[in-house]
CSV table of C-alpha atoms in Angstrom, one decimal:
chain,number,residue,atom,x,y,z
A,13,MET,CA,177.4,72.8,160.2
A,14,ALA,CA,178.0,75.0,157.1
A,15,THR,CA,177.6,72.0,154.8
A,16,ARG,CA,174.3,71.1,156.5
A,17,LYS,CA,173.0,74.6,155.9
A,18,VAL,CA,174.1,74.4,152.2
A,19,ARG,CA,172.3,71.1,151.8
A,20,ALA,CA,169.1,72.6,153.4
A,21,LEU,CA,169.3,75.6,151.2
A,22,ASP,CA,169.7,73.4,148.1
A,23,LYS,CA,166.7,71.3,149.1
A,24,LYS,CA,164.6,74.4,149.7
A,25,THR,CA,165.6,75.8,146.3
A,26,GLN,CA,164.7,72.4,144.7
A,27,ILE,CA,161.3,72.4,146.3
A,28,LEU,CA,160.6,76.0,145.2
A,29,ARG,CA,161.6,75.2,141.7
A,30,ALA,CA,159.3,72.2,141.7
A,31,ALA,CA,156.4,74.2,143.2
A,32,ARG,CA,156.9,77.0,140.5
A,33,SER,CA,156.7,74.4,137.8
A,34,VAL,CA,153.4,73.1,139.2
A,35,VAL,CA,152.0,76.7,139.2
A,36,MET,CA,153.3,77.3,135.7
A,37,ASP,CA,151.3,74.2,134.5
A,38,GLY,CA,148.0,74.7,136.4
A,39,GLY,CA,148.1,77.8,138.6
A,40,PHE,CA,148.0,78.0,142.3
A,41,GLN,CA,144.8,76.0,142.3
A,42,GLU,CA,146.9,72.9,141.4
A,43,LEU,CA,149.5,73.6,144.1
A,44,GLN,CA,148.9,70.7,146.4
A,45,MET,CA,151.7,69.5,148.7
A,46,ASN,CA,151.5,65.9,147.2
A,47,ALA,CA,152.0,67.3,143.7
A,48,VAL,CA,154.9,69.4,144.7
A,49,ALA,CA,156.6,66.6,146.6
A,50,ALA,CA,156.3,64.4,143.5
A,51,ALA,CA,157.7,67.1,141.3
A,52,ALA,CA,160.6,67.7,143.7
A,53,GLY,CA,161.3,64.0,144.1
A,54,THR,CA,161.0,64.2,147.8
A,55,ALA,CA,158.7,62.9,150.6
A,56,VAL,CA,155.7,65.0,151.7
A,57,GLY,CA,157.1,65.0,155.2
A,58,THR,CA,160.3,66.5,154.0
A,59,LEU,CA,158.3,69.2,152.2
A,60,TYR,CA,156.5,70.1,155.4
A,61,ARG,CA,159.9,70.6,157.2
A,62,TYR,CA,160.7,73.4,154.9
A,63,PHE,CA,157.2,74.8,154.4
A,64,PRO,CA,154.9,74.0,157.3
A,65,SER,CA,151.8,74.9,155.3
A,66,ARG,CA,150.6,75.3,151.7
A,67,ALA,CA,150.1,79.0,152.3
A,68,GLU,CA,153.7,79.4,153.3
A,69,LEU,CA,154.8,77.7,150.1
A,70,CYS,CA,152.5,79.9,148.0
A,71,ALA,CA,153.9,83.0,149.7
A,72,ALA,CA,157.5,81.8,149.1
A,73,ILE,CA,156.8,81.4,145.3
A,74,VAL,CA,155.1,84.8,145.1
A,75,SER,CA,158.1,86.4,147.0
A,76,THR,CA,160.8,84.7,144.9
A,77,VAL,CA,159.3,85.3,141.5
A,78,SER,CA,158.1,88.8,142.2
A,79,GLN,CA,161.4,89.9,143.6
A,80,ARG,CA,163.0,88.9,140.3
A,81,GLU,CA,160.6,91.2,138.5
A,82,VAL,CA,161.3,94.0,140.9
A,83,ASP,CA,165.0,93.6,140.2
A,84,VAL,CA,164.6,93.7,136.4
A,85,LEU,CA,162.5,96.9,136.7
A,86,SER,CA,165.0,98.5,139.2
A,87,GLY,CA,167.8,97.9,136.7
A,88,ILE,CA,165.9,99.8,134.1
A,89,ALA,CA,165.1,102.6,136.6
A,90,ILE,CA,168.8,103.2,137.4
A,91,ALA,CA,170.1,103.0,133.9
A,92,GLU,CA,171.2,106.0,131.9
A,93,GLY,CA,168.6,107.7,129.7
A,94,GLU,CA,165.5,109.8,129.7
A,95,ALA,CA,162.8,109.0,132.2
A,96,SER,CA,160.2,108.9,129.4
A,97,GLN,CA,162.1,106.0,127.8
A,98,LYS,CA,162.6,104.3,131.1
A,99,VAL,CA,158.8,104.2,131.7
A,100,ARG,CA,158.3,102.6,128.2
A,101,ASP,CA,161.2,100.2,128.7
A,102,ALA,CA,160.0,99.1,132.2
A,103,VAL,CA,156.4,98.6,131.1
A,104,ARG,CA,157.4,96.7,128.0
A,105,ALA,CA,159.8,94.5,130.0
A,106,PHE,CA,157.1,93.6,132.5
A,107,VAL,CA,154.4,92.9,129.8
A,108,LEU,CA,156.7,90.8,127.6
A,109,ARG,CA,158.1,88.8,130.5
A,110,ALA,CA,154.5,88.2,131.7
A,111,MET,CA,153.4,87.0,128.3
A,112,ARG,CA,156.4,84.5,128.1
A,113,GLY,CA,155.2,82.9,131.4
A,114,ARG,CA,151.5,83.4,131.1
A,115,ARG,CA,150.1,80.9,133.6
A,116,LEU,CA,152.6,81.9,136.3
A,117,ALA,CA,152.1,85.6,135.7
A,118,TYR,CA,148.3,85.2,136.0
A,119,GLY,CA,148.8,83.4,139.3
A,120,LEU,CA,151.1,86.2,140.6
A,121,ILE,CA,148.8,89.1,139.5
A,122,PHE,CA,145.2,88.0,139.2
A,123,GLU,CA,144.4,84.5,140.4
A,124,PRO,CA,142.3,84.2,143.6
A,125,ILE,CA,144.7,83.1,146.3
A,126,ASP,CA,144.9,82.3,150.0
A,127,PRO,CA,144.1,85.5,152.1
A,128,GLU,CA,147.4,85.1,154.0
A,129,VAL,CA,149.3,85.1,150.8
A,130,GLU,CA,147.6,88.2,149.4
A,131,SER,CA,149.6,90.4,151.7
A,132,THR,CA,152.8,89.1,150.1
A,133,ARG,CA,151.4,89.7,146.6
A,134,LEU,CA,150.5,93.3,147.6
A,135,LYS,CA,153.9,93.9,149.1
A,136,TYR,CA,155.6,93.3,145.8
A,137,ARG,CA,153.0,95.2,143.8
A,138,HIS,CA,153.8,98.2,146.1
A,139,ALA,CA,157.5,97.5,145.4
A,140,ILE,CA,157.0,97.7,141.7
A,141,ALA,CA,155.0,100.9,142.2
A,142,ARG,CA,157.9,102.4,144.1
A,143,VAL,CA,160.2,101.7,141.2
A,144,PHE,CA,157.9,103.7,138.9
A,145,GLU,CA,157.7,106.5,141.5
A,146,THR,CA,161.5,106.8,141.2
A,147,ILE,CA,161.3,107.2,137.5
A,148,ILE,CA,158.4,109.6,137.7
A,149,LYS,CA,160.3,111.8,140.1
A,150,GLU,CA,163.2,111.9,137.7
A,151,GLY,CA,160.9,112.8,134.9
A,152,ILE,CA,159.3,115.7,136.8
A,153,ALA,CA,162.7,117.0,137.8
A,154,ALA,CA,163.8,116.9,134.1
A,155,GLY,CA,160.7,118.6,132.9
A,156,GLU,CA,159.6,115.5,130.9
A,157,PHE,CA,156.5,114.8,133.1
A,158,ARG,CA,153.7,116.9,134.5
A,159,GLU,CA,153.6,117.8,138.1
A,160,LEU,CA,152.0,114.8,139.8
A,161,ASP,CA,151.6,113.1,143.1
A,162,VAL,CA,154.2,110.4,142.4
A,163,GLU,CA,152.8,107.9,144.8
A,164,VAL,CA,149.4,108.0,143.1
A,165,ALA,CA,150.9,108.1,139.7
A,166,GLY,CA,153.1,105.1,140.4
A,167,ALA,CA,150.2,103.0,141.7
A,168,CYS,CA,148.0,104.0,138.7
A,169,LEU,CA,150.6,103.0,136.2
A,170,VAL,CA,151.1,99.6,137.8
A,171,GLY,CA,147.3,99.1,137.9
A,172,ALA,CA,147.0,100.1,134.2
A,173,PHE,CA,149.6,97.8,132.7
A,174,MET,CA,148.7,94.9,134.9
A,175,GLU,CA,145.0,95.3,134.0
A,176,GLY,CA,146.0,95.6,130.4
A,177,LEU,CA,147.4,92.0,130.6
A,178,ILE,CA,144.3,90.2,131.9
A,179,SER,CA,142.8,89.6,128.5
A,180,VAL,CA,146.1,87.8,127.5
A,181,LEU,CA,146.9,86.0,130.7
A,182,ALA,CA,143.5,84.7,132.0
A,183,PRO,CA,142.8,81.0,131.5
A,184,GLY,CA,140.6,80.6,128.4
A,185,ALA,CA,141.8,83.9,126.9
A,186,ALA,CA,142.8,84.0,123.3
A,187,GLY,CA,146.4,83.8,124.2
A,188,VAL,CA,149.5,85.8,123.4
A,189,PRO,CA,149.0,88.2,120.5
A,190,THR,CA,150.6,87.3,117.2
A,191,ARG,CA,152.7,90.5,117.6
A,192,PRO,CA,153.6,90.7,121.3
A,193,ASP,CA,156.0,93.6,120.7
A,194,GLU,CA,153.2,95.8,119.3
A,195,PHE,CA,150.9,94.8,122.2
A,196,ALA,CA,153.6,95.8,124.7
A,197,ASP,CA,154.2,99.0,122.8
A,198,SER,CA,150.5,99.9,123.0
A,199,ILE,CA,150.4,99.4,126.8
A,200,ALA,CA,153.7,101.3,127.3
A,201,ASP,CA,152.5,104.2,125.2
A,202,LEU,CA,149.3,104.6,127.2
A,203,CYS,CA,151.2,104.5,130.4
A,204,LEU,CA,153.7,107.1,129.2
A,205,ALA,CA,150.8,109.4,128.0
A,206,ALA,CA,149.4,109.3,131.5
A,207,VAL,CA,152.4,111.1,133.0
A,208,ALA,CA,154.2,112.9,130.1
A,209,LYS,CA,153.8,116.6,129.3
A,210,PRO,CA,151.7,117.2,126.2
A,211,GLY,CA,153.9,117.0,123.2
A,212,ARG,CA,156.8,115.3,124.9
A,213,MET,CA,158.3,112.3,123.2
A,214,PRO,CA,161.2,110.1,124.3
A,215,ALA,CA,164.3,110.7,122.2
A,216,GLU,CA,164.0,107.2,120.6
A,217,GLN,CA,160.4,108.0,119.4
A,218,ARG,CA,161.3,111.3,117.8
A,219,PRO,CA,161.7,111.5,114.0
A,220,ALA,CA,165.3,111.2,112.9
A,221,VAL,CA,166.7,114.3,111.3
A,222,GLY,CA,165.7,114.6,107.7
A,223,THR,CA,163.0,111.9,107.8
A,224,ALA,CA,159.3,111.9,108.8
A,225,GLU,CA,159.5,108.4,110.2
A,226,PRO,CA,160.4,107.5,113.9
A,227,ILE,CA,163.6,105.6,114.4
A,228,ALA,CA,163.5,102.0,115.7
A,229,LEU,CA,162.5,101.5,119.3
A,230,LYS,CA,165.0,100.1,121.7
A,231,LYS,CA,164.2,96.6,122.8
A,232,PRO,CA,164.2,95.8,126.6
């Protein structure tokens, strides 16, 4: 019985990986069950045993990939360091990871999708906002951030950095900037400015003692 469950789990994982590769190539618009079955090397009937509808398969992809992003951001949120730097690191991490997987990221964030799948996408968008709420609360308590409604602030930050990506991710866009780190820094700086107290700078952006230049930024 246990072996059968393991085999079923392996097959489901195989199908999800194949479906993700289809989305990475052509977006959710290309996610047809025949294409996924071919990519997974399995019969269409087998595919329907694990995912009874295309919408369920789409939702599973959104859930699996989005949870990975939530986990990355959560790791940054619970790490040591100032809340200001955590905001920058979290935004930069999301932006850079999205640019590395442009087509999939566009599908997860912007692409028109089945109405029944949209609720799954919104669920994870809210989960990402809650991660930022945690960081914002920490920053307010430490005196780094202004007094804010953390729920509103978290949602606005997520909306800002996701919207900032559309010109890079959308099909037909110019593509990833030649200097993606600088692009990510620009978005991160704007997000931090939205919550920081005037004049506050993360420790790693402050000038080093005896020099007028900022020290190097930590990479995510």
